[in-house]
Amino acid sequence: MLELGGRIGRSQPRGVLIAARGSSDHVAVYAKYVLGQRLGLPVALAAPSLVTIYQGHLHLEGWLTLAISQSGASPDVVSVIAVARDQGSQTVAITDRPDSDLGRAADEVIPLHVGGERSVAATGSFTASLYAVAHLCAGWEDADVEAELDLVAEHVAGALECEGRVRSLAARLADAPALVIIGRGFGFPVALEWSLKLKEVAAMSAEAFSAADYRHGPIALASSGVPVLLCDSAVSAGAELEELERELGGRGVDVYRISDAEESALQIPLGPEWLAPIPAAVPGQLLALHLARARGMDPDSPKGLRKVTETF
Amino acid sequence: MLELGGRIGRSQPRGVLIAARGSSDHVAVYAKYVLGQRLGLPVALAAPSLVTIYQGHLHLEGWLTLAISQSGASPDVVSVIAVARDQGSQTVAITDRPDSDLGRAADEVIPLHVGGERSVAATGSFTASLYAVAHLCAGWEDADVEAELDLVAEHVAGALECEGRVRSLAARLADAPALVIIGRGFGFPVALEWSLKLKEVAAMSAEAFSAADYRHGPIALASSGVPVLLCDSAVSAGAELEELERELGGRGVDVYRISDAEESALQIPLGPEWLAPIPAAVPGQLLALHLARARGMDPDSPKGLRKVTETF
């Protein structure tokens, strides 16, 4: 990936278009932050329906189009790659199935080596996809960050140690009517993924917001019955989230902060900010598991979901 | 605007970056569909924190950067325009206050002429901003669509006539624990805006999804207690939404469809698909009003919101 990233970097793409659905779409949001912050690249998240419903042709000469899909089987994501290639874009697929329709449609494939997901909700392929994007960016940037990348596995192992505290938190949240999950900056894709896991696995109404967007309207919902989880994995936004925590506390809202600070409800090791979303995803996955159990559900086979969703 | 759009079109931007918050961010999603479908332009929605928190420098030579803000006062949106201008991008602001910080920071201003919002939640400035984007696109495209643009006011007037039926719907939905709002294609920005109005004005938990993303996970939440509103303003996606309506009905979910078809729960005139979001926004605004009243709240001054939210 470092080598592929280097090659793409030398070709100086004008911009990056990303096609993805579900959890992979949150990897795309991470890519927007990491490629934007480290490389100054504008990143557009594709609306696949522009290609599949509206038969549009995007002008993508000189662009890089990236598709992210664990199964490589979602027809709309495959269509975006096929159209982008026709339009003169470089195309790269990040997938666990290099031999899938998606893998075959793209110029280059970054294989995830996860070996499949055993349950319906994506977990390992989500963190592996984040890691693939980080690696791609590092190669592109030609930065000396291999030591930082190598430490991520240790931080993920550290995050897994919070399981006991997550179980207690799940017991406290099991009867909440809904949850709000808030992140900012690099913490925003984490909040989005926590929210989706809680919906999919534990059938919990849980909407994610960036701290800034939350203040622009949804804060009107803040009520003492709906607890708020703050995914504070973005060091640079810490002060803002602390202020929000105080404000919500003043309105009688139960707020739980997840960060690497000792006074957090869940303290986990995060490492450098640009890589922090990888360990920060873990307590959300564990929370979905324990909330599902606390609510009497089977976390591996949520009702009404299939592993591969074919949207067009 | 037709003239400005024409001038921008002749300069052939490589891509469009849009900075916006709250309702204006849903106008940005509309812009992604309309500029993508009609002009084949890739559109990136800015993460303002890349500029304000991470002090990033985006490579934007040859791009168009568009800011959308009713008040023109949100510091993070102003920062994106200032940085984009420094980086060699053309900059355009769509605002109701041409003399605001935002108006002064941009190369060009498209004034909304709404004359301010009287209540906290944006309504008239939202539909006016959609209309401004449509006009900008028409000029850029140099298409002969003035007759279509002129008819929008009539469709909005027609949509306002549904108020009686919206009031009955509000009475039926007032005690729901939450709502799900679904759109697809051009209907997606409409669903996002409905969802925000219901949260802001009526303190109703209401999350919006594209029909495709909904199938990739959140459909696990579908339960008979949470009604679903289908914003079916995208003719091209009609069959898909019909199928979803049948599937949800089969699971015992109450589904209400808003479209221009006679058998809808709310029938409104929509006009051509690319302009349909403008009239389609109206029943959502009315529903927020009547739900707030049905729930004993003041729709003009929701608790805990300020008109101008200064996020950084």
Coordinates of C-alpha atoms in Angstrom, one line a residue:
Chain A
M1 CA 0.0 0.0 0.0
L2 CA 2.9 2.4 0.7
E3 CA 4.2 1.7 -2.8
L4 CA 0.7 2.1 -4.4
G5 CA 0.2 5.3 -2.4
G6 CA 3.5 6.6 -3.6
R7 CA 2.7 5.9 -7.2
I8 CA -0.7 7.6 -6.9
G9 CA 0.9 10.6 -5.2
R10 CA 3.3 11.1 -8.1
S11 CA 0.4 11.2 -10.5
Q12 CA -1.0 14.2 -8.6
P13 CA -4.7 13.6 -8.7
R14 CA -6.9 16.7 -8.8
G15 CA -9.3 15.3 -6.3
V16 CA -10.6 12.1 -4.8
L17 CA -14.1 10.6 -5.3
I18 CA -15.1 7.8 -3.0
A19 CA -18.0 5.3 -3.4
A20 CA -19.1 3.3 -0.4
R21 CA -22.2 2.3 1.6
G22 CA -23.0 1.5 5.2
S23 CA -19.9 1.2 7.5
S24 CA -17.6 1.6 4.4
D25 CA -19.2 5.1 3.9
H26 CA -17.8 6.0 7.4
V27 CA -14.4 4.9 6.2
A28 CA -14.9 7.3 3.3
V29 CA -15.6 10.1 5.8
Y30 CA -12.4 9.2 7.6
A31 CA -10.6 9.3 4.2
K32 CA -12.0 12.8 3.7
Y33 CA -10.4 14.0 7.0
V34 CA -7.1 12.1 6.6
L35 CA -6.5 13.0 2.9
G36 CA -7.7 16.6 3.5
Q37 CA -5.6 17.2 6.6
R38 CA -2.4 15.5 5.6
L39 CA -2.4 16.1 1.8
G40 CA -4.7 19.1 1.3
L41 CA -6.8 17.0 -1.1
P42 CA -10.5 17.8 -1.7
V43 CA -12.5 14.6 -1.3
A44 CA -16.0 14.1 -2.7
L45 CA -18.2 11.3 -1.4
A46 CA -20.1 9.9 -4.4
A47 CA -23.8 9.8 -4.5
P48 CA -24.0 6.4 -6.3
S49 CA -27.5 7.2 -7.5
L50 CA -26.1 9.8 -9.8
V51 CA -24.6 6.9 -11.8
T52 CA -27.2 4.2 -11.2
I53 CA -30.5 6.1 -11.2
Y54 CA -29.7 9.2 -13.2
Q55 CA -27.1 7.6 -15.6
G56 CA -24.9 10.6 -15.1
H57 CA -21.4 10.9 -16.5
L58 CA -19.0 12.6 -14.1
H59 CA -16.0 14.5 -15.5
L60 CA -13.2 12.7 -13.6
E61 CA -10.1 13.1 -15.8
G62 CA -7.1 13.3 -13.5
W63 CA -9.1 12.2 -10.5
L64 CA -8.6 9.2 -8.2
T65 CA -11.8 7.2 -7.6
L66 CA -11.7 4.9 -4.6
A67 CA -14.3 2.3 -3.8
I68 CA -14.6 0.7 -0.3
S69 CA -16.6 -2.5 0.1
Q70 CA -15.9 -5.5 2.3
S71 CA -17.8 -7.9 0.0
G72 CA -17.1 -6.1 -3.3
A73 CA -20.6 -7.1 -4.3
S74 CA -22.7 -3.9 -4.0
P75 CA -23.8 -3.2 -7.6
D76 CA -24.0 0.6 -7.2
V77 CA -20.5 0.8 -5.8
V78 CA -19.2 -1.3 -8.7
S79 CA -21.1 0.9 -11.2
V80 CA -19.4 4.1 -9.9
I81 CA -15.9 2.5 -10.4
A82 CA -16.9 1.3 -13.9
V83 CA -18.1 4.8 -14.9
A84 CA -15.2 6.5 -13.3
R85 CA -12.7 4.3 -15.2
D86 CA -14.6 5.1 -18.5
Q87 CA -14.2 8.8 -17.7
G88 CA -10.5 8.7 -17.3
S89 CA -10.1 8.4 -13.5
Q90 CA -7.6 6.1 -11.8
T91 CA -9.6 3.6 -9.8
V92 CA -8.7 1.7 -6.6
A93 CA -10.8 -0.8 -4.7
I94 CA -10.4 -1.5 -1.0
T95 CA -12.1 -4.9 -0.4
D96 CA -11.8 -8.2 1.4
R97 CA -12.6 -10.0 -1.9
P98 CA -10.1 -9.1 -4.6
D99 CA -11.9 -11.6 -6.9
S100 CA -15.3 -9.8 -6.5
D101 CA -17.0 -7.8 -9.2
L102 CA -15.5 -4.7 -7.6
G103 CA -12.0 -6.1 -7.4
R104 CA -12.2 -6.9 -11.1
A105 CA -13.6 -3.5 -12.1
A106 CA -10.9 -1.4 -10.5
D107 CA -7.4 -0.7 -11.8
E108 CA -5.8 -1.6 -8.5
V109 CA -7.0 -3.5 -5.4
I110 CA -6.0 -3.1 -1.8
P111 CA -6.9 -6.4 -0.2
L112 CA -8.0 -6.3 3.4
H113 CA -6.9 -9.8 4.4
V114 CA -9.7 -10.0 7.0
G115 CA -10.9 -13.4 5.7
G116 CA -14.6 -12.5 5.9
E117 CA -16.9 -11.3 8.6
R118 CA -18.5 -14.0 10.7
S119 CA -21.4 -11.9 11.9
V120 CA -23.7 -9.7 9.8
A121 CA -22.5 -6.4 11.2
A122 CA -19.0 -5.4 9.8
T123 CA -16.4 -4.9 12.6
G124 CA -13.0 -6.2 11.6
S125 CA -13.4 -5.1 8.0
F126 CA -14.2 -1.6 9.2
T127 CA -11.1 -1.1 11.2
A128 CA -9.0 -2.9 8.5
S129 CA -10.4 -0.5 5.9
L130 CA -9.5 2.5 8.1
Y131 CA -6.0 1.1 8.4
A132 CA -5.8 0.6 4.6
V133 CA -6.8 4.2 4.0
A134 CA -4.2 5.4 6.5
H135 CA -1.5 3.3 4.8
L136 CA -2.5 4.6 1.3
C137 CA -2.2 8.2 2.7
A138 CA 1.2 7.5 4.2
G139 CA 2.6 6.2 1.0
W140 CA 1.1 9.1 -1.0
E141 CA 2.5 11.6 1.5
D142 CA 5.9 9.8 1.6
A143 CA 5.9 10.5 5.3
D144 CA 8.1 8.6 7.8
V145 CA 5.2 7.3 9.9
E146 CA 5.7 3.5 9.8
A147 CA 6.4 3.4 13.5
E148 CA 3.1 5.2 14.2
L149 CA 1.3 2.7 11.9
D150 CA 2.9 -0.2 13.6
L151 CA 1.7 0.9 17.0
V152 CA -2.0 0.9 16.0
A153 CA -2.4 -2.8 16.8
E154 CA -1.2 -2.2 20.3
H155 CA -3.8 0.6 20.8
V156 CA -6.5 -1.6 19.4
A157 CA -5.5 -4.3 21.9
G158 CA -5.6 -1.7 24.7
A159 CA -9.0 -0.5 23.6
L160 CA -10.3 -4.1 23.8
E161 CA -9.4 -4.2 27.5
C162 CA -12.2 -1.7 28.2
E163 CA -14.8 -4.5 27.8
G164 CA -15.7 -4.7 31.5
R165 CA -16.4 -1.0 31.7
V166 CA -18.4 -1.2 28.4
R167 CA -20.5 -4.0 29.9
S168 CA -21.4 -1.8 32.9
L169 CA -22.2 1.1 30.5
A170 CA -24.4 -1.1 28.4
A171 CA -26.4 -2.1 31.5
R172 CA -26.9 1.6 32.3
L173 CA -28.0 2.5 28.7
A174 CA -30.1 -0.6 27.9
D175 CA -33.5 1.1 28.7
A176 CA -32.7 4.5 27.2
P177 CA -35.3 5.5 24.5
A178 CA -32.5 6.6 22.2
L179 CA -28.9 7.8 22.2
V180 CA -27.0 10.7 20.6
I181 CA -23.4 10.1 19.6
I182 CA -21.2 13.2 19.0
G183 CA -17.7 13.5 17.5
R184 CA -15.7 16.3 15.9
G185 CA -13.0 16.2 13.3
F186 CA -11.4 12.8 13.2
G187 CA -13.9 11.8 15.9
F188 CA -16.9 12.3 13.5
P189 CA -16.5 9.1 11.4
V190 CA -16.1 7.2 14.7
A191 CA -19.4 8.7 16.0
L192 CA -21.1 7.7 12.7
E193 CA -19.9 4.1 12.9
W194 CA -20.8 3.8 16.6
S195 CA -24.3 5.0 15.7
L196 CA -24.7 2.4 12.9
K197 CA -23.5 -0.5 15.0
L198 CA -25.9 0.4 17.8
K199 CA -28.8 0.5 15.3
E200 CA -27.8 -2.7 13.4
V201 CA -26.8 -4.9 16.3
A202 CA -28.9 -3.6 19.3
A203 CA -31.8 -2.0 17.4
M204 CA -31.1 1.2 19.4
S205 CA -32.1 4.6 17.9
A206 CA -28.8 6.4 17.9
E207 CA -28.1 9.4 15.7
A208 CA -24.5 10.7 15.2
F209 CA -23.7 14.4 14.8
S210 CA -20.5 16.5 14.4
A211 CA -20.4 18.7 17.5
A212 CA -20.7 21.8 15.2
D213 CA -23.8 20.5 13.3
Y214 CA -25.3 19.4 16.6
R215 CA -25.2 23.0 17.9
H216 CA -26.9 24.2 14.6
G217 CA -30.2 22.5 15.5
P218 CA -30.4 19.0 16.9
I219 CA -29.3 20.2 20.3
A220 CA -33.0 21.2 20.6
L221 CA -33.6 17.5 21.3
A222 CA -31.3 17.5 24.3
S223 CA -33.4 16.1 27.1
S224 CA -32.6 14.3 30.3
G225 CA -34.0 11.0 28.9
V226 CA -31.6 10.7 25.9
P227 CA -28.0 10.1 27.0
V228 CA -25.2 11.5 24.9
L229 CA -21.9 9.7 24.1
L230 CA -19.0 12.0 23.2
C231 CA -16.4 10.3 21.0
D232 CA -13.5 12.5 21.9
S233 CA -10.8 11.0 19.8
A234 CA -9.8 14.3 18.2
V235 CA -7.2 16.0 20.5
S236 CA -7.6 19.3 18.6
A237 CA -11.3 19.5 19.4
G238 CA -11.0 18.5 23.1
A239 CA -11.8 21.9 24.5
E240 CA -14.9 22.3 22.4
L241 CA -16.2 18.9 23.5
E242 CA -15.5 19.7 27.1
E243 CA -17.6 22.9 26.8
L244 CA -20.4 20.9 25.2
E245 CA -20.2 18.3 28.0
R246 CA -20.6 21.1 30.6
E247 CA -23.5 22.7 28.7
L248 CA -25.4 19.4 28.3
G249 CA -24.7 18.5 31.9
G250 CA -26.3 21.8 32.9
R251 CA -29.4 20.8 31.0
G252 CA -29.6 17.6 33.0
V253 CA -28.4 15.3 30.1
D254 CA -26.3 12.2 31.0
V255 CA -23.1 12.6 29.1
Y256 CA -20.5 9.8 28.7
R257 CA -17.1 10.7 27.3
I258 CA -14.8 8.3 25.5
S259 CA -11.2 9.5 25.3
D260 CA -7.7 8.8 26.4
A261 CA -8.1 11.1 29.5
E262 CA -8.3 9.5 32.9
E263 CA -11.5 11.2 33.9
S264 CA -13.4 9.7 30.9
A265 CA -16.4 7.3 31.3
L266 CA -14.3 5.0 29.0
Q267 CA -10.6 5.6 28.9
I268 CA -8.8 4.0 25.9
P269 CA -5.3 4.5 24.3
L270 CA -5.7 6.5 21.1
G271 CA -2.2 7.2 19.8
P272 CA -1.7 10.0 17.2
E273 CA -4.9 11.8 16.2
W274 CA -4.9 10.8 12.5
L275 CA -4.9 7.1 13.6
A276 CA -7.1 7.4 16.7
P277 CA -10.3 6.4 14.8
I278 CA -9.1 2.8 14.6
P279 CA -8.9 2.1 18.3
A280 CA -11.8 4.5 19.0
A281 CA -14.1 2.3 16.9
V282 CA -13.6 -0.6 19.2
P283 CA -15.6 0.4 22.3
G284 CA -18.6 1.2 20.0
Q285 CA -18.5 -2.3 18.6
L286 CA -18.3 -3.7 22.1
L287 CA -21.1 -1.5 23.3
A288 CA -23.3 -2.7 20.4
L289 CA -22.6 -6.3 21.5
H290 CA -23.3 -5.8 25.1
L291 CA -26.3 -3.6 24.5
A292 CA -27.8 -6.3 22.2
R293 CA -27.3 -8.9 25.0
A294 CA -28.7 -6.5 27.7
R295 CA -31.7 -6.0 25.4
G296 CA -32.2 -9.8 24.9
M297 CA -31.1 -9.8 21.2
D298 CA -28.7 -12.0 19.2
P299 CA -25.8 -9.7 18.2
D300 CA -24.6 -12.0 15.4
S301 CA -27.8 -12.1 13.5
P302 CA -29.8 -8.9 13.8
K303 CA -33.4 -9.2 12.6
G304 CA -34.1 -8.1 9.1
L305 CA -30.5 -7.7 7.8
R306 CA -28.5 -9.6 5.2
K307 CA -24.8 -9.7 5.0
V308 CA -24.6 -8.4 1.4
T309 CA -27.1 -5.7 0.5
E310 CA -27.6 -5.3 -3.2
T311 CA -28.6 -1.7 -3.7
F312 CA -28.7 -0.2 -7.2
Chain B
M1 CA -27.5 34.3 -11.4
L2 CA -27.9 32.9 -14.9
E3 CA -25.2 35.4 -15.9
L4 CA -22.9 34.4 -13.0
G5 CA -23.5 30.7 -13.7
G6 CA -22.6 31.3 -17.4
R7 CA -19.4 33.0 -16.4
I8 CA -18.4 30.2 -14.0
G9 CA -19.3 27.6 -16.6
R10 CA -16.9 29.2 -19.1
S11 CA -14.1 29.0 -16.6
Q12 CA -14.6 25.2 -16.4
P13 CA -14.0 24.4 -12.7
R14 CA -12.4 21.0 -12.0
G15 CA -14.7 20.5 -9.1
V16 CA -16.9 22.2 -6.6
L17 CA -16.3 22.5 -2.8
I18 CA -19.2 23.6 -0.7
A19 CA -19.1 24.8 2.9
A20 CA -22.4 25.0 4.9
R21 CA -23.9 24.1 8.2
G22 CA -27.4 23.0 9.3
S23 CA -30.2 23.5 6.8
S24 CA -27.7 25.1 4.4
D25 CA -25.8 21.8 4.4
H26 CA -28.8 20.1 3.0
V27 CA -28.8 22.7 0.2
A28 CA -25.2 21.6 -0.4
V29 CA -26.4 18.0 -0.7
Y30 CA -29.0 19.2 -3.3
A31 CA -26.2 21.0 -5.1
K32 CA -24.2 17.7 -5.2
Y33 CA -27.1 16.0 -7.0
V34 CA -28.0 18.9 -9.3
L35 CA -24.5 19.8 -10.4
G36 CA -23.6 16.1 -10.6
Q37 CA -26.6 15.1 -12.7
R38 CA -26.9 18.0 -15.0
L39 CA -23.2 19.0 -15.4
G40 CA -21.3 15.9 -14.4
L41 CA -19.4 17.8 -11.8
P42 CA -17.9 16.1 -8.8
V43 CA -19.0 18.0 -5.6
A44 CA -17.1 17.8 -2.3
L45 CA -18.9 18.9 0.9
A46 CA -16.3 20.7 3.0
A47 CA -15.4 19.5 6.5
P48 CA -14.9 23.0 7.9
S49 CA -12.9 21.6 10.8
L50 CA -10.1 20.8 8.3
V51 CA -9.6 24.5 8.0
T52 CA -10.6 25.7 11.5
I53 CA -9.3 22.9 13.8
Y54 CA -6.6 21.4 11.7
Q55 CA -5.4 24.5 9.9
G56 CA -5.2 22.6 6.7
H57 CA -4.5 24.0 3.3
L58 CA -6.6 22.5 0.5
H59 CA -5.3 22.4 -3.0
L60 CA -8.1 24.2 -4.8
E61 CA -6.6 25.8 -7.9
G62 CA -9.1 25.7 -10.6
W63 CA -12.0 24.8 -8.3
L64 CA -15.2 26.7 -7.4
T65 CA -15.8 27.0 -3.7
L66 CA -19.4 27.8 -2.7
A67 CA -20.5 28.9 0.7
I68 CA -24.2 28.7 1.8
S69 CA -25.3 30.6 4.9
Q70 CA -28.5 32.6 5.5
S71 CA -26.9 34.9 8.1
G72 CA -23.4 34.8 6.6
A73 CA -22.1 34.9 10.2
S74 CA -20.9 31.3 10.9
P75 CA -17.1 31.8 11.4
D76 CA -16.2 28.3 10.2
V77 CA -18.0 28.8 6.8
V78 CA -16.3 32.2 6.4
S79 CA -12.9 30.6 7.1
V80 CA -13.4 28.0 4.4
I81 CA -14.1 30.7 1.9
A82 CA -11.1 32.8 3.0
V83 CA -8.7 29.8 2.8
A84 CA -10.2 28.7 -0.6
R85 CA -9.6 32.2 -2.0
D86 CA -6.0 32.1 -0.8
Q87 CA -5.5 28.8 -2.5
G88 CA -6.6 30.0 -5.9
S89 CA -10.3 28.9 -6.0
Q90 CA -13.1 31.1 -7.3
T91 CA -15.5 31.8 -4.4
V92 CA -19.2 32.4 -4.4
A93 CA -21.5 33.0 -1.3
I94 CA -25.2 32.4 -1.3
T95 CA -26.6 34.4 1.6
D96 CA -29.4 36.6 2.7
R97 CA -26.9 39.1 4.1
P98 CA -24.5 40.3 1.3
D99 CA -22.9 42.7 3.8
S100 CA -22.0 39.9 6.2
D101 CA -18.5 38.6 6.9
L102 CA -19.2 35.9 4.4
G103 CA -20.5 38.2 1.7
R104 CA -17.4 40.3 2.1
A105 CA -15.0 37.3 2.0
A106 CA -16.3 35.9 -1.3
D107 CA -15.5 37.0 -4.8
E108 CA -19.2 36.9 -5.8
V109 CA -22.4 37.0 -3.8
I110 CA -25.8 35.6 -4.7
P111 CA -28.2 37.5 -2.5
L112 CA -31.3 35.5 -1.3
H113 CA -33.7 38.6 -0.9
V114 CA -35.6 36.7 1.8
G115 CA -35.3 39.7 4.2
G116 CA -34.4 37.6 7.2
E117 CA -36.2 34.7 9.0
R118 CA -38.7 35.6 11.6
S119 CA -38.5 32.3 13.5
V120 CA -35.4 30.5 14.7
A121 CA -35.7 27.5 12.3
A122 CA -34.8 28.4 8.7
T123 CA -37.6 27.8 6.2
G124 CA -37.9 30.5 3.5
S125 CA -34.1 30.9 3.3
F126 CA -33.9 27.1 2.8
T127 CA -36.2 27.0 -0.2
A128 CA -34.7 30.3 -1.6
S129 CA -31.1 28.8 -1.3
L130 CA -32.3 25.7 -3.3
Y131 CA -33.7 28.0 -5.9
A132 CA -30.4 30.0 -6.1
V133 CA -28.5 26.8 -6.6
A134 CA -30.9 25.7 -9.4
H135 CA -30.5 29.0 -11.1
L136 CA -26.7 28.9 -10.8
C137 CA -26.7 25.5 -12.4
A138 CA -29.1 26.6 -15.2
G139 CA -26.8 29.5 -16.1
W140 CA -23.7 27.3 -16.0
E141 CA -25.4 24.7 -18.2
D142 CA -26.7 27.3 -20.5
A143 CA -30.0 25.3 -20.7
D144 CA -33.3 26.7 -21.8
V145 CA -35.1 26.0 -18.5
E146 CA -36.4 29.4 -17.5
A147 CA -40.0 28.3 -18.0
E148 CA -39.4 25.4 -15.6
L149 CA -37.8 27.7 -13.1
D150 CA -40.7 30.1 -13.3
L151 CA -43.2 27.4 -12.5
V152 CA -41.5 26.6 -9.1
A153 CA -43.4 29.3 -7.3
E154 CA -46.7 27.8 -8.5
H155 CA -45.7 24.3 -7.2
V156 CA -44.7 25.7 -3.9
A157 CA -48.1 27.5 -3.6
G158 CA -49.7 24.1 -4.5
A159 CA -47.7 22.4 -1.8
L160 CA -48.9 24.9 0.8
E161 CA -52.4 23.8 0.1
C162 CA -51.8 20.5 1.8
E163 CA -51.8 22.1 5.2
G164 CA -55.1 20.6 6.3
R165 CA -53.9 17.1 5.6
V166 CA -50.5 17.8 7.2
R167 CA -52.4 18.9 10.4
S168 CA -54.2 15.5 10.5
L169 CA -51.0 13.7 9.9
A170 CA -49.4 15.6 12.8
A171 CA -52.2 14.6 15.1
R172 CA -51.5 10.9 14.2
L173 CA -47.7 11.2 14.7
A174 CA -47.6 13.4 17.8
D175 CA -47.1 10.5 20.2
A176 CA -44.7 8.5 18.1
P177 CA -41.4 7.8 20.0
A178 CA -39.4 8.7 16.9
L179 CA -39.7 8.9 13.1
V180 CA -37.6 7.7 10.2
I181 CA -37.5 9.9 7.0
I182 CA -36.4 8.3 3.8
G183 CA -35.5 9.8 0.4
R184 CA -33.5 8.7 -2.6
G185 CA -31.7 10.7 -5.2
F186 CA -33.1 14.2 -5.3
G187 CA -35.4 13.2 -2.5
F188 CA -32.5 12.7 -0.1
P189 CA -31.7 16.3 0.7
V190 CA -35.5 16.8 1.2
A191 CA -35.5 13.9 3.8
L192 CA -32.5 15.5 5.6
E193 CA -34.2 18.8 5.8
W194 CA -37.5 17.3 7.0
S195 CA -35.6 15.5 9.7
L196 CA -33.8 18.6 10.9
K197 CA -37.0 20.7 11.1
L198 CA -38.8 18.0 13.1
K199 CA -35.9 17.9 15.5
E200 CA -35.5 21.7 15.8
V201 CA -39.1 22.8 15.9
A202 CA -40.9 19.8 17.4
A203 CA -38.1 18.1 19.4
M204 CA -39.0 14.9 17.6
S205 CA -36.2 12.3 17.2
A206 CA -36.3 11.9 13.4
E207 CA -33.3 10.5 11.4
A208 CA -33.1 10.7 7.7
F209 CA -31.6 8.0 5.4
S210 CA -31.2 7.5 1.7
A211 CA -33.3 4.4 0.8
A212 CA -30.1 2.6 -0.2
D213 CA -28.1 3.4 3.0
Y214 CA -31.2 2.5 5.1
R215 CA -31.2 -1.1 3.6
H216 CA -27.5 -1.4 4.5
G217 CA -28.2 -1.4 8.3
P218 CA -30.7 1.0 9.9
I219 CA -33.6 -1.1 8.5
A220 CA -32.8 -3.3 11.5
L221 CA -34.6 -0.6 13.6
A222 CA -37.9 -0.9 11.6
S223 CA -40.5 -1.6 14.2
S224 CA -44.2 -1.0 14.3
G225 CA -43.7 1.8 16.9
V226 CA -41.6 4.0 14.6
P227 CA -43.5 5.4 11.6
V228 CA -41.6 6.0 8.3
L229 CA -42.1 9.0 6.0
L230 CA -41.1 8.4 2.4
C231 CA -40.2 11.6 0.6
D232 CA -40.8 10.4 -2.9
S233 CA -39.8 13.5 -4.9
A234 CA -37.5 11.5 -7.2
V235 CA -39.5 10.1 -10.0
S236 CA -36.6 7.9 -11.1
A237 CA -36.5 6.2 -7.7
G238 CA -40.2 5.6 -7.5
A239 CA -40.2 1.9 -8.0
E240 CA -37.6 1.3 -5.4
L241 CA -39.5 3.3 -2.8
E242 CA -42.7 1.4 -3.7
E243 CA -40.9 -1.8 -3.0
L244 CA -39.6 -0.5 0.3
E245 CA -43.1 0.7 1.3
R246 CA -44.4 -2.8 0.7
E247 CA -41.6 -4.4 2.6
L248 CA -42.0 -2.1 5.6
G249 CA -45.8 -2.5 5.5
G250 CA -45.2 -6.3 5.7
R251 CA -43.2 -5.8 8.9
G252 CA -46.1 -3.8 10.4
V253 CA -44.5 -0.4 10.1
D254 CA -46.8 2.6 9.4
V255 CA -45.5 4.2 6.2
Y256 CA -46.6 7.6 4.9
R257 CA -45.6 8.5 1.4
I258 CA -45.3 12.1 0.1
S259 CA -45.3 12.4 -3.6
D260 CA -47.3 13.8 -6.6
A261 CA -49.3 10.5 -7.0
E262 CA -52.9 10.4 -6.0
E263 CA -52.6 7.4 -3.6
S264 CA -50.1 9.2 -1.4
A265 CA -50.6 10.1 2.2
L266 CA -49.7 13.7 1.1
Q267 CA -50.1 14.5 -2.5
I268 CA -48.3 17.7 -3.7
P269 CA -47.3 19.1 -7.1
L270 CA -43.6 18.5 -7.7
G271 CA -42.8 19.6 -11.3
P272 CA -39.6 18.4 -12.9
E273 CA -37.4 16.1 -10.7
W274 CA -34.4 18.4 -10.5
L275 CA -36.6 21.2 -9.0
A276 CA -38.9 19.0 -7.0
P277 CA -37.0 19.4 -3.7
I278 CA -38.2 23.0 -3.5
P279 CA -42.0 22.2 -3.2
A280 CA -41.2 18.9 -1.5
A281 CA -39.5 20.8 1.4
V282 CA -42.8 22.6 2.2
P283 CA -44.9 19.8 3.8
G284 CA -41.9 19.0 6.1
Q285 CA -41.9 22.6 7.3
L286 CA -45.7 22.5 7.9
L287 CA -45.4 19.1 9.6
A288 CA -42.8 20.5 12.0
L289 CA -45.1 23.4 12.8
H290 CA -48.2 21.3 13.5
L291 CA -46.2 18.6 15.3
A292 CA -44.8 21.3 17.6
R293 CA -48.3 22.6 18.3
A294 CA -49.7 19.1 18.8
R295 CA -46.9 18.5 21.3
G296 CA -47.6 21.7 23.1
M297 CA -44.5 23.6 22.0
D298 CA -43.8 27.0 20.6
P299 CA -42.7 26.5 17.0
D300 CA -41.1 29.9 16.6
S301 CA -38.8 29.7 19.6
P302 CA -37.6 26.2 20.1
K303 CA -35.9 25.6 23.5
G304 CA -32.1 25.8 23.5
L305 CA -31.6 27.2 20.0
R306 CA -30.2 30.6 18.8
K307 CA -30.7 32.1 15.4
V308 CA -27.0 32.4 14.6
T309 CA -24.8 29.6 15.8
E310 CA -21.2 30.5 15.9
T311 CA -19.2 27.3 15.4
F312 CA -15.5 27.4 14.8

